């Protein structure tokens, strides 16, 4: 077994035979740790109690490098009395870096809700977008403004953020949650999303009560 520290999450690689049995044993132990919040296992291992499949958060990719058997996200919580709350989240991290130094975050909403802003003659003034957006949406938005037609490569294809452009309307979007009860603790290992049509936006994942911004319902 190889554990690769990734800041607010760890990647666990298993080698050899009977990986599903060993993965189930590792997951069972991880669900008992109070600093763990969110466990995902490689889809190739099949269903494992206490974990969501990596495909639930679009982590089942096609990279040529070895795929981890398990992805573990660590717990996060709100710092008391600090506002705004998502800017005041503290988290467990597997790193020697100190507060203020960069690292890969957890699956909390404090880490997935990134600030994005745009200005220019094509964009609305003082417009706050209520619909979900992501970094993948930047390219189709800008190419649309410039009148370019670039064929996307791969499956990571965003949308044009048309609602932020003059004359654009906010699209319909929905919220969804997937969850699985862990073994002995009966806690819900949840993943929450927003969707616009076929495009899915990841919000947060983990155990409700241990992950900032995760409602669990």
Tab-separated table of C-alpha atoms in Angstrom:
chain	number	residue	atom	x	y	z
A	1	UNK	CA	0.000	0.000	0.000
A	2	UNK	CA	1.226	3.490	-0.874
A	3	UNK	CA	-0.249	6.643	0.689
A	4	UNK	CA	0.387	9.898	-1.176
A	5	UNK	CA	-0.265	13.074	0.874
A	6	UNK	CA	-2.293	15.614	-1.063
A	7	UNK	CA	-2.937	18.318	1.528
A	8	UNK	CA	-6.601	18.203	2.522
A	9	UNK	CA	-6.924	14.740	1.023
A	10	UNK	CA	-4.792	11.619	0.590
A	11	UNK	CA	-4.486	9.164	-2.284
A	12	UNK	CA	-4.125	5.485	-1.385
A	13	UNK	CA	-2.720	3.024	-3.923
A	14	UNK	CA	-3.074	-0.751	-3.551
A	15	UNK	CA	-1.060	-3.312	-5.460
A	16	UNK	CA	-1.222	-7.051	-6.062
A	17	UNK	CA	-4.122	-9.447	-5.720
A	18	UNK	CA	-7.355	-9.165	-3.720
A	19	UNK	CA	-7.384	-5.377	-3.771
A	20	UNK	CA	-11.138	-5.193	-3.114
A	21	UNK	CA	-10.849	-7.066	0.187
A	22	UNK	CA	-7.963	-4.896	1.331
A	23	UNK	CA	-9.722	-1.733	0.174
A	24	UNK	CA	-12.800	-2.721	2.205
A	25	UNK	CA	-10.613	-3.234	5.276
A	26	UNK	CA	-8.947	0.166	4.849
A	27	UNK	CA	-12.277	1.924	4.312
A	28	UNK	CA	-13.725	0.271	7.417
A	29	UNK	CA	-10.856	1.655	9.503
A	30	UNK	CA	-11.062	5.100	7.919
A	31	UNK	CA	-14.753	5.479	8.814
A	32	UNK	CA	-13.783	5.215	12.514
A	33	UNK	CA	-11.428	8.222	12.425
A	34	UNK	CA	-12.955	11.542	13.487
A	35	UNK	CA	-10.630	13.551	11.217
A	36	UNK	CA	-11.782	11.764	8.053
A	37	UNK	CA	-14.737	13.098	6.077
A	38	UNK	CA	-15.319	11.597	2.660
A	39	UNK	CA	-14.071	8.291	1.253
A	40	UNK	CA	-14.116	7.369	-2.424
A	41	UNK	CA	-13.016	4.106	-4.025
A	42	UNK	CA	-12.022	3.194	-7.556
A	43	UNK	CA	-15.026	1.995	-9.550
A	44	UNK	CA	-13.014	-1.006	-10.757
A	45	UNK	CA	-13.135	-2.390	-7.198
A	46	UNK	CA	-16.930	-2.516	-7.168
A	47	UNK	CA	-19.203	-1.295	-4.368
A	48	UNK	CA	-17.509	-0.958	-0.971
A	49	UNK	CA	-19.525	-0.206	2.164
A	50	UNK	CA	-18.665	3.197	3.606
A	51	UNK	CA	-17.371	4.710	0.370
A	52	UNK	CA	-18.786	6.386	-2.680
A	53	UNK	CA	-17.403	5.435	-6.108
A	54	UNK	CA	-14.904	7.867	-7.593
A	55	UNK	CA	-17.219	8.334	-10.547
A	56	UNK	CA	-19.604	10.095	-8.123
A	57	UNK	CA	-17.218	13.065	-8.153
A	58	UNK	CA	-15.935	12.531	-11.727
A	59	UNK	CA	-12.599	11.150	-10.496
A	60	UNK	CA	-12.744	7.968	-12.559
A	61	UNK	CA	-10.592	9.400	-15.327
A	62	UNK	CA	-8.632	8.002	-18.267
A	63	UNK	CA	-5.114	9.045	-17.226
A	64	UNK	CA	-2.308	6.665	-18.204
A	65	UNK	CA	-0.710	7.006	-14.761
A	66	UNK	CA	-1.782	4.567	-11.987
A	67	UNK	CA	-5.177	5.310	-10.498
A	68	UNK	CA	-5.548	5.418	-6.691
A	69	UNK	CA	-7.683	2.734	-5.089
A	70	UNK	CA	-9.012	5.123	-2.418
A	71	UNK	CA	-9.295	8.900	-2.089
A	72	UNK	CA	-9.707	10.219	1.449
A	73	UNK	CA	-10.884	13.735	2.281
A	74	UNK	CA	-10.190	15.175	5.723
A	75	UNK	CA	-12.620	16.945	8.049
A	76	UNK	CA	-13.199	20.686	8.085
A	77	UNK	CA	-15.088	23.051	10.361
A	78	UNK	CA	-16.060	26.703	10.713
A	79	UNK	CA	-13.889	28.902	12.925
A	80	UNK	CA	-16.177	30.245	15.653
A	81	UNK	CA	-17.166	33.905	15.359
A	82	UNK	CA	-15.561	34.414	11.952
A	83	UNK	CA	-17.469	35.866	8.981
A	84	UNK	CA	-18.031	35.106	6.167
A	85	UNK	CA	-18.089	31.480	7.189
A	86	UNK	CA	-16.729	29.927	3.993
A	87	UNK	CA	-13.686	32.183	4.253
A	88	UNK	CA	-13.034	31.018	7.813
A	89	UNK	CA	-12.959	27.261	7.426
A	90	UNK	CA	-10.239	25.274	9.162
A	91	UNK	CA	-9.328	21.796	7.985
A	92	UNK	CA	-7.200	18.797	8.827
A	93	UNK	CA	-4.374	18.431	6.320
A	94	UNK	CA	-1.602	15.941	5.638
A	95	UNK	CA	1.117	18.497	4.983
A	96	UNK	CA	3.944	20.305	6.743
A	97	UNK	CA	2.818	23.657	5.327
A	98	UNK	CA	1.585	26.265	7.790
A	99	UNK	CA	-1.518	28.464	7.714
A	100	UNK	CA	-1.460	30.767	4.688
A	101	UNK	CA	0.664	28.496	2.518
A	102	UNK	CA	-0.991	26.890	-0.484
A	103	UNK	CA	-2.000	23.243	-0.768
A	104	UNK	CA	-4.700	21.025	-2.234
A	105	UNK	CA	-7.844	21.458	-0.155
A	106	UNK	CA	-10.553	19.146	1.107
A	107	UNK	CA	-13.926	18.451	-0.487
A	108	UNK	CA	-15.569	21.161	1.643
A	109	UNK	CA	-17.580	24.004	0.118
A	110	UNK	CA	-14.953	26.412	1.445
A	111	UNK	CA	-12.474	24.846	-0.991
A	112	UNK	CA	-14.767	24.253	-3.969
A	113	UNK	CA	-16.532	27.615	-4.031
A	114	UNK	CA	-14.023	29.731	-5.923
A	115	UNK	CA	-14.366	33.434	-6.659
A	116	UNK	CA	-14.714	34.343	-10.337
A	117	UNK	CA	-15.157	37.813	-11.820
A	118	UNK	CA	-15.212	39.338	-15.282
A	119	UNK	CA	-15.453	42.836	-16.681
A	120	UNK	CA	-15.706	44.248	-20.160
A	121	UNK	CA	-18.168	45.562	-22.755
A	122	UNK	CA	-19.819	42.147	-23.194
A	123	UNK	CA	-20.512	41.554	-19.507
A	124	UNK	CA	-23.317	42.832	-17.300
A	125	UNK	CA	-22.475	45.434	-14.665
A	126	UNK	CA	-22.800	44.552	-10.965
A	127	UNK	CA	-24.234	41.145	-11.788
A	128	UNK	CA	-23.997	38.364	-9.176
A	129	UNK	CA	-24.531	34.970	-10.780
A	130	UNK	CA	-26.735	32.570	-8.802
A	131	UNK	CA	-26.141	29.681	-11.195
A	132	UNK	CA	-23.166	27.335	-10.718
A	133	UNK	CA	-20.041	28.007	-12.764
A	134	UNK	CA	-16.590	26.417	-12.941
A	135	UNK	CA	-13.152	26.929	-14.459
A	136	UNK	CA	-14.230	24.707	-17.360
A	137	UNK	CA	-16.792	27.380	-18.332
A	138	UNK	CA	-14.191	30.099	-18.926
A	139	UNK	CA	-12.985	28.823	-22.294
A	140	UNK	CA	-16.408	28.426	-23.996
A	141	UNK	CA	-17.480	31.808	-22.622
A	142	UNK	CA	-14.473	33.668	-24.025
A	143	UNK	CA	-14.401	31.821	-27.332
A	144	UNK	CA	-18.093	32.601	-27.754
A	145	UNK	CA	-17.468	36.296	-27.162
A	146	UNK	CA	-14.633	36.281	-29.719
A	147	UNK	CA	-16.642	34.310	-32.261
A	148	UNK	CA	-14.225	31.382	-32.272
A	149	UNK	CA	-15.175	27.736	-32.751
A	150	UNK	CA	-12.651	25.484	-31.013
A	151	UNK	CA	-13.304	21.755	-30.947
A	152	UNK	CA	-13.039	20.530	-27.334
A	153	UNK	CA	-10.651	17.713	-26.445
A	154	UNK	CA	-11.726	15.156	-23.874
A	155	UNK	CA	-14.907	15.050	-21.816
A	156	UNK	CA	-14.230	18.057	-19.572
A	157	UNK	CA	-16.394	20.501	-21.504
A	158	UNK	CA	-17.981	23.519	-19.841
A	159	UNK	CA	-20.687	25.903	-20.954
A	160	UNK	CA	-20.864	29.525	-21.968
A	161	UNK	CA	-21.793	31.625	-18.918
A	162	UNK	CA	-24.437	33.369	-21.015
A	163	UNK	CA	-26.303	34.775	-18.007
A	164	UNK	CA	-23.319	37.010	-17.214
A	165	UNK	CA	-23.385	38.526	-20.706
A	166	UNK	CA	-25.590	41.436	-21.669
A	167	UNK	CA	-29.036	40.161	-22.607
A	168	UNK	CA	-28.375	36.737	-21.127
A	169	UNK	CA	-30.812	34.919	-18.840
A	170	UNK	CA	-30.025	32.754	-15.814
A	171	UNK	CA	-30.467	29.066	-16.730
A	172	UNK	CA	-32.491	26.565	-14.759
A	173	UNK	CA	-30.323	24.596	-12.348
A	174	UNK	CA	-30.958	21.903	-9.765
A	175	UNK	CA	-29.364	20.418	-6.632
A	176	UNK	CA	-28.777	16.726	-5.973
A	177	UNK	CA	-27.124	14.569	-3.317
A	178	UNK	CA	-25.789	11.006	-3.349
A	179	UNK	CA	-25.063	9.205	-0.089
A	180	UNK	CA	-24.124	5.844	1.368
A	181	UNK	CA	-24.322	4.804	5.000
A	182	UNK	CA	-21.010	3.717	6.504
A	183	UNK	CA	-20.702	0.469	8.410
A	184	UNK	CA	-20.748	0.741	12.189
A	185	UNK	CA	-21.121	4.491	12.532
A	186	UNK	CA	-24.114	4.716	10.175
A	187	UNK	CA	-22.923	8.138	9.075
A	188	UNK	CA	-23.831	9.300	5.602
A	189	UNK	CA	-20.934	9.624	3.193
A	190	UNK	CA	-22.461	12.258	0.894
A	191	UNK	CA	-21.657	14.097	-2.296
A	192	UNK	CA	-23.630	17.175	-3.333
A	193	UNK	CA	-23.929	18.674	-6.805
A	194	UNK	CA	-25.632	21.321	-8.869
A	195	UNK	CA	-26.596	20.652	-12.466
A	196	UNK	CA	-27.450	22.668	-15.548
A	197	UNK	CA	-28.752	20.277	-18.174
A	198	UNK	CA	-26.124	17.554	-18.586
A	199	UNK	CA	-23.377	19.621	-16.949
A	200	UNK	CA	-22.683	18.736	-13.319
A	201	UNK	CA	-20.963	20.968	-10.742
A	202	UNK	CA	-19.425	19.434	-7.643
A	203	UNK	CA	-20.202	21.306	-4.392
A	204	UNK	CA	-19.000	19.275	-1.404
A	205	UNK	CA	-18.520	15.735	-0.153
A	206	UNK	CA	-17.900	13.867	3.078
A	207	UNK	CA	-19.763	13.232	6.309
A	208	UNK	CA	-22.323	15.907	7.273
A	209	UNK	CA	-21.083	17.645	10.405
A	210	UNK	CA	-17.464	17.131	9.396
A	211	UNK	CA	-17.462	18.980	6.072
A	212	UNK	CA	-18.086	22.709	5.751
A	213	UNK	CA	-21.053	23.474	3.514
A	214	UNK	CA	-22.306	19.887	3.289
A	215	UNK	CA	-25.979	19.573	4.204
A	216	UNK	CA	-26.403	15.858	3.607
A	217	UNK	CA	-29.957	16.205	2.312
